[in-house]
Amino acid sequence: VRHTWDDKSYDALWIAADNHPLAGTMNTDKQTLSDNYATGRVALSYALSDRTTVYSVYARGYKSGGWFDYVGTNVSRGLAEPTYKAAKTDSVELGFKFADAQGRLRVSGAAFFSETADDHLVGFDAVNFVATTENFDTQSVGAELQITWSPMREFLLSGGLAYTDATITRIPDASSTDAQDGDAVPASPLWSTTLSMTHEQTLPSFWGITNPALLSTVTHRYVGERTADVGEHFDLPAYHKLDARIGISTHSTDVYLWGDNLLDEIYDVGSGFYVPAIPADFGGTGQDAKMSTPARGRALGIGVKHHF
């Protein structure tokens, strides 16, 4: 059980530009928010045998309220920025864990269900052309499977498969979005997978370094198609991501080269925004706009880690 006290502050300043009709006008907005809440989890496990265990978990989560993080529009009109309410989550998980007698094969799986009241989702107000955070109720149902296998001492293979069906179950009153009950939660893929291979090779001592080892890892991630925004106006396509790392590891120090997104895949992260067409008579292009955040392309680097 955990009890948390949150204190937040919001400080906004808006100054009209020189070419603005209200040039020289300055508006401010200062607010504070305090909250305290209890969260926790309770679990029960049972060993079916020396190698197989089943378990169940109930957990209560909480996210305190706040203000929209990206842009404050009310301060430009001399108004206070509205807050969104705290979110509360109840979740249940049922799962199992198995390991063979040699410890080379490990399998774990779980099914879960969660309900969140007043979840924090970002929507877009097509009338005022501003983004807002609103409180939706959401629900998630899914399952996960994880397998690790060591065919020989130097190699470790691992893979994971996840299925998540996350939907909106209640629309807030006077919502500025056109979301409907049953719409998918943005940025939540139905399917995702991971597959990795790790190799560790003992090396002879060199340059005064004792017991070094060559350690390399390659990881592939797949993220399926998912809706980009509240209201399901467009989807973000599925993508594959390949990462790798190779280096020398000792008892206290690791020196390694790493590569991120080696395929230089172009994909989007997080959720997006949909802006309806603005007629040319009102200064628009007459075309819809679909916006999202692009991920970083291929990146290479070197790292050093030392354990004291």
XYZ file of N, CA and C in Angstrom, residues 7-232:
678
model
N 1.539 17.958 -5.175
C 1.347 19.400 -5.247
C 1.851 19.865 -6.604
N 0.973 20.485 -7.373
C 1.327 20.955 -8.704
C 1.040 22.455 -8.818
N 1.790 23.100 -9.701
C 1.557 24.519 -9.958
C 1.562 24.763 -11.458
N 0.808 25.753 -11.868
C 0.671 26.115 -13.279
C 0.889 27.619 -13.391
N 1.753 28.026 -14.322
C 2.095 29.438 -14.468
C 2.159 29.759 -15.955
N 1.264 30.605 -16.426
C 1.210 30.962 -17.843
C 1.326 32.466 -18.015
N 2.007 32.870 -19.085
C 2.169 34.283 -19.417
C 1.902 34.461 -20.902
N 1.034 35.412 -21.253
C 0.722 35.708 -22.652
C 0.901 37.201 -22.892
N 1.689 37.522 -23.913
C 1.916 38.920 -24.302
C 1.544 39.059 -25.765
N 0.657 39.975 -26.061
C 0.220 40.173 -27.438
C 1.369 40.712 -28.285
N 1.502 40.171 -29.502
C 2.550 40.627 -30.423
C 2.269 42.062 -30.884
N 3.310 42.682 -31.440
C 3.175 44.080 -31.863
C 2.125 44.268 -32.939
N 1.916 43.254 -33.772
C 0.931 43.374 -34.843
C -0.444 42.849 -34.436
N -0.610 42.531 -33.147
C -1.891 42.045 -32.643
C -2.805 43.229 -32.339
N -4.113 43.069 -32.551
C -5.036 44.175 -32.212
C -4.936 44.632 -30.767
N -4.515 43.730 -29.875
C -4.351 44.087 -28.458
C -2.878 44.216 -28.096
N -2.093 44.765 -29.014
C -0.648 44.884 -28.808
C -0.335 45.500 -27.450
N 0.607 44.859 -26.753
C 1.007 45.352 -25.439
C 0.239 44.737 -24.291
N -0.849 44.030 -24.582
C -1.641 43.385 -23.532
C -0.876 42.195 -22.949
N -0.903 42.058 -21.642
C -0.227 40.961 -20.963
C -1.204 40.302 -19.997
N -1.390 39.010 -20.152
C -2.252 38.236 -19.262
C -1.438 37.151 -18.560
N -1.786 36.877 -17.330
C -1.120 35.821 -16.573
C -2.166 34.882 -15.985
N -1.735 33.673 -15.681
C -2.593 32.666 -15.066
C -1.726 31.833 -14.131
N -2.013 31.901 -12.841
C -1.271 31.132 -11.843
C -2.266 30.298 -11.051
N -2.009 28.987 -10.996
C -2.898 28.083 -10.277
C -2.071 27.030 -9.542
N -2.679 26.468 -8.520
C -2.068 25.352 -7.794
C -3.105 24.246 -7.624
N -2.600 23.041 -7.430
C -3.466 21.867 -7.256
C -2.812 20.943 -6.245
N -3.584 20.494 -5.273
C -3.092 19.553 -4.266
C -4.000 18.334 -4.238
N -3.391 17.171 -4.077
C -4.157 15.931 -4.061
C -3.401 14.917 -3.210
N -4.119 14.009 -2.601
C -3.479 12.885 -1.914
C -4.350 11.665 -2.113
N -3.706 10.512 -2.244
C -4.443 9.310 -2.612
C -3.668 8.066 -2.194
N -4.417 6.972 -2.058
C -3.825 5.690 -1.701
C -3.898 4.747 -2.902
N -2.816 4.035 -3.161
C -2.769 3.012 -4.204
C -2.158 1.750 -3.598
N -2.280 0.643 -4.337
C -1.695 -0.577 -3.804
C -2.041 -1.781 -4.645
N -1.567 -2.920 -4.213
C -1.813 -4.162 -4.924
C -1.820 -5.313 -3.922
N -2.553 -6.350 -4.260
C -2.555 -7.555 -3.450
C -2.457 -8.725 -4.417
N -1.621 -9.692 -4.093
C -1.362 -10.810 -4.999
C -1.419 -12.129 -4.239
N -1.815 -13.168 -4.963
C -1.852 -14.515 -4.403
C -1.231 -15.457 -5.420
N -0.252 -16.247 -4.993
C 0.383 -17.212 -5.899
C 0.307 -18.609 -5.295
N 0.309 -19.590 -6.192
C 0.230 -20.980 -5.742
C 1.161 -21.814 -6.614
N 2.035 -22.595 -5.980
C 2.975 -23.453 -6.700
C 2.301 -24.784 -7.022
N 1.996 -24.973 -8.302
C 1.433 -26.249 -8.728
C 2.465 -27.366 -8.641
N 3.737 -26.999 -8.857
C 4.842 -27.948 -8.759
C 6.108 -27.141 -8.522
N 7.244 -27.837 -8.504
C 8.510 -27.133 -8.331
C 8.813 -26.210 -9.507
N 8.156 -26.447 -10.633
C 8.488 -25.687 -11.843
C 7.360 -24.793 -12.353
N 6.164 -24.904 -11.812
C 5.028 -24.146 -12.311
C 4.304 -23.428 -11.183
N 4.052 -22.151 -11.390
C 3.341 -21.326 -10.413
C 2.232 -20.560 -11.118
N 1.088 -20.467 -10.490
C 0.000 -19.625 -10.981
C -0.204 -18.501 -9.974
N -0.733 -17.374 -10.451
C -0.892 -16.220 -9.562
C -2.059 -15.351 -10.024
N -2.520 -14.513 -9.126
C -3.530 -13.504 -9.433
C -3.150 -12.211 -8.720
N -3.464 -11.085 -9.342
C -3.107 -9.779 -8.791
C -4.279 -8.821 -8.983
N -4.610 -8.090 -7.939
C -5.520 -6.944 -8.048
C -4.728 -5.693 -7.687
N -4.908 -4.618 -8.468
C -4.171 -3.388 -8.203
C -5.082 -2.184 -8.402
N -4.827 -1.139 -7.633
C -5.520 0.142 -7.782
C -4.468 1.203 -8.137
N -4.692 1.871 -9.280
C -3.794 2.934 -9.716
C -4.501 4.281 -9.706
N -3.702 5.342 -9.769
C -4.257 6.697 -9.665
C -3.312 7.666 -10.356
N -3.880 8.573 -11.136
C -3.108 9.669 -11.727
C -3.802 10.971 -11.367
N -3.097 11.855 -10.681
C -3.712 13.103 -10.249
C -4.044 13.984 -11.444
N -4.950 14.924 -11.239
C -5.366 15.833 -12.294
C -4.287 16.856 -12.613
N -4.605 17.764 -13.516
C -3.624 18.777 -13.896
C -4.147 19.667 -14.995
N -3.216 20.242 -15.741
C -3.529 21.142 -16.835
C -2.928 20.590 -18.122
N -3.490 20.989 -19.238
C -2.982 20.512 -20.520
C -1.535 20.956 -20.688
N -0.650 20.006 -21.037
C 0.783 20.270 -20.989
C 1.319 21.049 -22.192
N 0.623 20.992 -23.328
C 1.257 21.455 -24.555
C 0.961 22.914 -24.892
N -0.225 23.349 -24.649
C -0.553 24.727 -25.018
C -1.689 25.212 -24.128
N -1.555 26.443 -23.631
C -2.614 27.074 -22.857
C -3.231 28.185 -23.684
N -4.503 28.081 -23.991
C -5.145 29.061 -24.872
C -6.010 30.049 -24.109
N -6.475 29.661 -22.927
C -7.386 30.533 -22.199
C -6.704 31.793 -21.692
N -5.413 31.707 -21.397
C -4.720 32.876 -20.867
C -4.717 34.019 -21.880
N -4.751 33.709 -23.175
C -4.774 34.768 -24.187
C -6.078 35.558 -24.155
N -7.109 34.940 -23.553
C -8.404 35.608 -23.421
C -8.650 36.097 -22.000
N -7.614 36.021 -21.173
C -7.740 36.484 -19.803
C -8.503 35.519 -18.912
N -8.605 34.248 -19.333
C -9.346 33.246 -18.577
C -8.398 32.236 -17.953
N -8.871 31.587 -16.899
C -8.073 30.560 -16.237
C -8.121 29.270 -17.047
N -6.994 28.571 -17.132
C -6.939 27.280 -17.827
C -7.666 26.232 -16.989
N -8.626 25.508 -17.568
C -9.364 24.515 -16.779
C -8.485 23.300 -16.456
N -8.780 22.644 -15.368
C -8.064 21.433 -14.983
C -8.854 20.212 -15.432
N -8.134 19.110 -15.611
C -8.810 17.837 -15.809
C -8.715 17.034 -14.517
N -9.679 16.132 -14.331
C -9.801 15.415 -13.068
C -8.791 14.276 -12.952
N -8.652 13.764 -11.752
C -7.774 12.621 -11.515
C -8.371 11.364 -12.138
N -7.502 10.436 -12.509
C -7.915 9.162 -13.093
C -7.665 8.032 -12.099
N -8.604 7.078 -12.060
C -8.489 5.940 -11.143
C -8.614 4.653 -11.941
N -7.705 3.710 -11.696
C -7.682 2.447 -12.437
C -7.774 1.261 -11.487
N -8.648 0.331 -11.826
C -8.726 -0.960 -11.138
C -8.359 -2.032 -12.151
N -7.425 -2.909 -11.787
C -6.967 -3.928 -12.726
C -6.850 -5.280 -12.035
N -7.084 -6.331 -12.835
C -6.964 -7.710 -12.369
C -6.101 -8.461 -13.375
N -5.177 -9.263 -12.868
C -4.293 -10.053 -13.730
C -4.245 -11.495 -13.232
N -4.346 -12.438 -14.167
C -4.211 -13.860 -13.865
C -3.097 -14.407 -14.739
N -2.153 -15.141 -14.139
C -1.025 -15.588 -14.939
C -0.360 -16.843 -14.400
N 0.676 -17.266 -15.125
C 1.438 -18.447 -14.721
C 2.909 -18.228 -15.072
N 3.776 -18.983 -14.410
C 5.203 -18.985 -14.689
C 5.702 -20.423 -14.645
N 6.525 -20.784 -15.646
C 7.061 -22.134 -15.732
C 8.545 -22.070 -16.036
N 9.325 -22.946 -15.422
C 10.748 -23.092 -15.718
C 11.080 -24.571 -15.715
N 11.838 -25.017 -16.712
C 12.192 -26.429 -16.752
C 13.245 -26.748 -15.694
N 13.544 -28.022 -15.552
C 14.435 -28.461 -14.473
C 15.826 -27.874 -14.606
N 16.300 -27.653 -15.846
C 17.641 -27.101 -16.059
C 17.655 -25.577 -16.036
N 16.508 -24.944 -16.021
C 16.447 -23.498 -16.026
C 16.729 -22.871 -17.380
N 16.742 -23.698 -18.437
C 17.027 -23.168 -19.777
C 15.786 -22.629 -20.477
N 14.634 -23.140 -20.113
C 13.384 -22.697 -20.728
C 12.484 -22.098 -19.668
N 12.035 -20.886 -19.935
C 11.110 -20.217 -19.032
C 9.944 -19.670 -19.855
N 8.751 -19.937 -19.386
C 7.542 -19.472 -20.066
C 6.639 -18.809 -19.036
N 6.141 -17.639 -19.378
C 5.184 -16.954 -18.513
C 4.086 -16.355 -19.368
N 2.905 -16.316 -18.822
C 1.767 -15.760 -19.546
C 0.802 -15.122 -18.576
N 0.001 -14.198 -19.073
C -0.952 -13.519 -18.211
C -2.106 -12.986 -19.046
N -3.276 -12.947 -18.442
C -4.440 -12.278 -19.005
C -4.826 -11.168 -18.038
N -5.268 -10.036 -18.570
C -5.549 -8.904 -17.694
C -6.804 -8.170 -18.133
N -7.375 -7.471 -17.180
C -8.539 -6.621 -17.420
C -8.392 -5.392 -16.537
N -8.620 -4.221 -17.108
C -8.521 -2.999 -16.319
C -9.599 -2.016 -16.750
N -10.075 -1.248 -15.795
C -11.037 -0.166 -16.039
C -10.470 1.117 -15.450
N -10.522 2.187 -16.232
C -10.031 3.476 -15.770
C -11.154 4.494 -15.843
N -11.434 5.126 -14.718
C -12.427 6.191 -14.673
C -11.712 7.527 -14.827
N -12.228 8.371 -15.712
C -11.670 9.707 -15.958
C -10.238 9.644 -16.472
N -9.978 8.729 -17.403
C -8.660 8.634 -18.032
C -8.329 9.943 -18.749
N -7.031 10.223 -18.888
C -6.584 11.482 -19.496
C -6.253 11.257 -20.969
N -7.136 11.669 -21.865
C -6.907 11.550 -23.293
C -6.903 12.935 -23.934
N -6.028 13.094 -24.912
C -5.893 14.381 -25.591
C -6.805 14.391 -26.813
N -7.645 15.392 -26.886
C -8.548 15.544 -28.021
C -8.306 16.868 -28.717
N -9.022 17.072 -29.821
C -8.868 18.309 -30.587
C -10.236 18.942 -30.779
N -10.328 20.215 -30.399
C -11.555 20.994 -30.551
C -11.562 21.590 -31.951
N -12.389 21.013 -32.853
C -12.400 21.447 -34.247
C -13.046 22.812 -34.422
N -13.773 23.286 -33.410
C -14.419 24.597 -33.503
C -13.428 25.708 -33.185
N -12.703 25.536 -32.076
C -11.746 26.560 -31.655
C -10.319 26.265 -32.097
N -10.097 25.096 -32.710
C -8.783 24.684 -33.194
C -7.737 24.699 -32.084
N -8.085 24.058 -30.971
C -7.151 23.921 -29.856
C -7.194 22.479 -29.373
N -6.084 21.996 -28.843
C -6.005 20.672 -28.247
C -6.346 20.763 -26.768
N -7.021 19.756 -26.257
C -7.443 19.743 -24.872
C -7.250 18.353 -24.283
N -7.145 18.284 -22.973
C -7.150 17.013 -22.254
C -8.507 16.841 -21.604
N -9.181 15.724 -21.891
C -10.502 15.466 -21.346
C -10.507 14.134 -20.606
N -11.508 13.964 -19.757
C -11.615 12.762 -18.927
C -12.586 11.763 -19.547
N -12.041 10.708 -20.149
C -12.814 9.613 -20.706
C -12.703 8.405 -19.778
N -13.727 7.562 -19.766
C -13.599 6.251 -19.140
C -13.092 5.275 -20.193
N -12.134 4.426 -19.823
C -11.560 3.472 -20.768
C -11.504 2.082 -20.140
N -11.338 1.100 -21.008
C -11.265 -0.292 -20.574
C -10.250 -1.030 -21.435
N -9.452 -1.887 -20.812
C -8.438 -2.667 -21.531
C -8.581 -4.143 -21.174
N -8.550 -4.986 -22.204
C -8.576 -6.431 -22.038
C -7.454 -6.998 -22.890
N -6.682 -7.917 -22.345
C -5.594 -8.446 -23.154
C -4.886 -9.623 -22.530
N -3.836 -10.050 -23.216
C -3.044 -11.182 -22.755
C -1.612 -11.013 -23.249
N -0.681 -11.604 -22.512
C 0.739 -11.532 -22.856
C 1.365 -12.915 -22.694
N 2.332 -13.209 -23.544
C 3.091 -14.454 -23.455
C 4.567 -14.133 -23.632
N 5.407 -14.629 -22.723
C 6.843 -14.378 -22.763
C 7.593 -15.703 -22.659
N 8.564 -15.925 -23.556
C 9.348 -17.160 -23.572
C 10.829 -16.809 -23.643
N 11.622 -17.409 -22.798
C 13.077 -17.307 -22.888
C 13.653 -18.722 -22.952
N 14.657 -18.882 -23.806
C 15.242 -20.207 -24.020
C 16.737 -20.054 -24.235
N 17.489 -20.871 -23.515
C 18.932 -20.879 -23.649
C 19.358 -22.226 -24.226
N 19.506 -22.340 -25.556
C 19.859 -23.629 -26.167
C 21.254 -24.083 -25.772
N 22.117 -23.137 -25.442
C 23.451 -23.432 -24.936
C 23.877 -22.288 -24.037
N 24.940 -22.487 -23.303
C 25.307 -21.540 -22.257
C 25.543 -20.139 -22.796
N 26.049 -20.013 -24.026
C 26.415 -18.702 -24.547
C 25.239 -17.933 -25.152
N 24.145 -18.615 -25.459
C 23.041 -17.971 -26.171
C 21.788 -17.912 -25.310
N 21.072 -16.809 -25.449
C 19.773 -16.657 -24.807
C 18.818 -16.043 -25.823
N 17.732 -16.745 -26.104
C 16.696 -16.270 -27.008
C 15.455 -15.931 -26.186
N 14.823 -14.822 -26.516
C 13.603 -14.456 -25.808
C 12.621 -13.829 -26.784
N 11.348 -14.052 -26.528
C 10.306 -13.504 -27.378
C 9.061 -13.218 -26.573
N 8.316 -12.236 -27.027
C 7.089 -11.866 -26.340
C 6.001 -11.511 -27.332
N 4.784 -11.827 -26.967
C 3.615 -11.517 -27.781
C 2.566 -10.890 -26.877
N 2.007 -9.760 -27.325
C 1.012 -9.065 -26.509
C -0.199 -8.709 -27.360
N -1.361 -8.920 -26.779
C -2.634 -8.533 -27.402
C -3.364 -7.616 -26.430
N -3.749 -6.430 -26.886
C -4.436 -5.470 -26.031
C -5.592 -4.833 -26.788
N -6.776 -4.943 -26.236
C -7.965 -4.313 -26.804
C -8.394 -3.208 -25.844
N -8.020 -1.982 -26.159
C -8.291 -0.834 -25.290
C -9.346 0.048 -25.949
N -10.451 0.279 -25.270
C -11.557 1.025 -25.848
C -12.043 2.112 -24.899
N -12.733 3.085 -25.478
C -13.377 4.155 -24.718
C -14.785 3.683 -24.349
N -15.126 3.778 -23.071
C -16.428 3.307 -22.612
C -17.361 4.439 -22.200
N -16.839 5.642 -22.036
C -17.702 6.789 -21.707
C -17.074 8.066 -22.222
N -17.907 8.898 -22.848
C -17.475 10.193 -23.357
C -17.835 11.259 -22.326
N -16.935 12.175 -22.000
C -17.288 13.215 -21.027
C -18.389 14.125 -21.559
N -19.180 14.643 -20.642
C -20.225 15.578 -21.028
C -19.611 16.803 -21.707
N -20.292 17.306 -22.730
C -19.846 18.501 -23.459
C -18.437 18.331 -24.019
N -18.108 17.111 -24.466
C -16.787 16.872 -25.046
C -16.623 17.677 -26.325
N -15.424 18.210 -26.532
C -15.139 18.970 -27.749
C -14.734 18.058 -28.894
N -14.664 16.740 -28.625
C -14.292 15.781 -29.663
C -15.549 15.115 -30.228
N -15.376 14.386 -31.319
C -16.502 13.629 -31.878
C -16.323 12.129 -31.624
N -15.668 11.784 -30.518
C -15.459 10.386 -30.158
C -16.787 9.723 -29.827
N -16.816 8.396 -30.008
C -17.996 7.609 -29.714
C -17.622 6.475 -28.756
N -18.604 6.055 -27.971
C -18.380 4.885 -27.118
C -17.962 3.699 -27.978
N -16.931 2.991 -27.532
C -16.430 1.855 -28.285
C -15.255 2.172 -29.176
N -14.932 3.455 -29.348
C -13.742 3.816 -30.124
C -12.494 3.297 -29.424
N -11.451 3.054 -30.200
C -10.192 2.573 -29.632
C -9.455 3.705 -28.927
N -8.707 3.354 -27.896
C -7.852 4.322 -27.207
C -6.670 4.645 -28.120
N -6.357 5.922 -28.329
C -5.252 6.272 -29.237
C -3.927 5.650 -28.816
N -3.108 5.345 -29.824
C -1.733 4.854 -29.640
C -1.668 3.522 -28.904
N -2.738 2.740 -28.964
C -2.756 1.440 -28.307
C -2.889 0.355 -29.366
N -1.783 -0.311 -29.753
C -1.851 -1.330 -30.801
C -2.555 -2.591 -30.316
N -3.256 -3.241 -31.223
C -3.918 -4.493 -30.882
C -2.881 -5.596 -30.674
N -1.829 -5.616 -31.524
C -0.786 -6.632 -31.439
C 0.586 -5.981 -31.359
N 1.470 -6.556 -30.576
C 2.873 -6.137 -30.542
C 3.725 -7.346 -30.158
N 4.950 -7.372 -30.648
C 5.848 -8.488 -30.371
C 7.257 -7.974 -30.108
N 8.046 -8.792 -29.408
C 9.481 -8.551 -29.239
C 10.214 -9.866 -29.448
N 11.386 -9.772 -30.028
C 12.231 -10.949 -30.234
C 13.679 -10.508 -30.090
N 14.426 -11.163 -29.227
C 15.816 -10.758 -29.006
C 16.714 -11.976 -28.862
N 17.993 -11.769 -29.202
C 18.999 -12.802 -29.048
C 20.222 -12.175 -28.377
N 20.683 -12.822 -27.329
C 21.858 -12.347 -26.589
C 22.934 -13.430 -26.639
N 24.164 -13.000 -26.917
C 25.298 -13.919 -26.961
C 26.382 -13.394 -26.027
N 26.906 -14.276 -25.191
C 27.980 -13.909 -24.267
C 29.134 -14.890 -24.456
N 30.302 -14.365 -24.815
C 31.483 -15.191 -25.081
C 32.616 -14.771 -24.157
N 33.103 -15.700 -23.356
C 34.230 -15.402 -22.476
C 35.494 -15.178 -23.304
N 36.265 -14.125 -22.949
C 37.485 -13.771 -23.669
C 38.696 -13.956 -22.765
N 39.852 -14.166 -23.359
C 41.073 -14.215 -22.543
C 41.413 -12.832 -22.017
N 42.111 -12.772 -20.922
C 42.502 -11.488 -20.338
C 43.417 -10.725 -21.285
N 43.265 -9.388 -21.304
C 44.114 -8.554 -22.145
C 44.181 -7.159 -21.531
N 45.327 -6.476 -21.771
C 45.550 -5.111 -21.297
C 45.271 -4.966 -19.794
N 45.559 -6.009 -19.041
C 45.325 -5.967 -17.604
C 43.884 -6.191 -17.199
N 42.995 -6.451 -18.177
C 41.582 -6.701 -17.889
C 41.389 -8.197 -17.656
N 40.857 -8.542 -16.496
C 40.671 -9.955 -16.163
C 39.207 -10.358 -16.350
N 39.043 -11.581 -16.811
C 37.710 -12.166 -17.003
C 36.775 -11.313 -17.857
N 37.234 -10.812 -18.999
C 36.330 -10.042 -19.860
C 35.400 -10.970 -20.633
N 34.326 -10.403 -21.139
C 33.391 -11.171 -21.952
C 32.860 -10.279 -23.064
N 32.679 -10.877 -24.225
C 32.061 -10.175 -25.343
C 30.557 -10.388 -25.239
N 29.808 -9.304 -25.092
C 28.363 -9.385 -24.893
C 27.658 -8.641 -26.021
N 26.782 -9.328 -26.732
C 26.066 -8.701 -27.845
C 24.588 -9.065 -27.776
N 23.754 -8.113 -28.166
C 22.303 -8.299 -28.135
C 21.684 -7.676 -29.384
N 20.754 -8.382 -29.987
C 19.968 -7.863 -31.104
C 18.499 -7.999 -30.725
N 17.744 -6.923 -30.880
C 16.334 -6.921 -30.495
C 15.473 -6.391 -31.629
N 14.430 -7.125 -31.932
C 13.452 -6.694 -32.939
C 12.113 -6.458 -32.249
N 11.502 -5.321 -32.554
C 10.187 -4.995 -31.997
C 9.206 -4.732 -33.135
N 8.009 -5.240 -32.968
C 6.927 -4.973 -33.919
C 5.773 -4.341 -33.161
N 5.287 -3.234 -33.685
C 4.121 -2.552 -33.116
C 3.066 -2.462 -34.211
N 1.891 -2.998 -33.936
C 0.846 -3.051 -34.942
C 0.161 -1.725 -35.182
N -0.702 -1.728 -36.161
C -1.482 -0.532 -36.496
C -2.321 -0.111 -35.304
N -2.462 1.195 -35.092
C -3.252 1.706 -33.987
C -3.862 3.041 -34.382
N -4.997 3.353 -33.763
C -5.638 4.620 -34.077
C -4.795 5.773 -33.547
N -4.796 6.868 -34.275
C -3.906 7.977 -33.937
C -4.527 8.966 -32.966
N -5.842 9.137 -33.021
C -6.450 10.207 -32.244
C -7.800 9.787 -31.695
N -8.272 10.570 -30.733
C -9.608 10.356 -30.200
C -10.615 10.646 -31.311
N -11.476 9.676 -31.592
C -12.421 9.826 -32.681
C -12.096 8.945 -33.873
N -10.928 8.285 -33.850
C -10.519 7.343 -34.905
C -10.590 7.963 -36.302
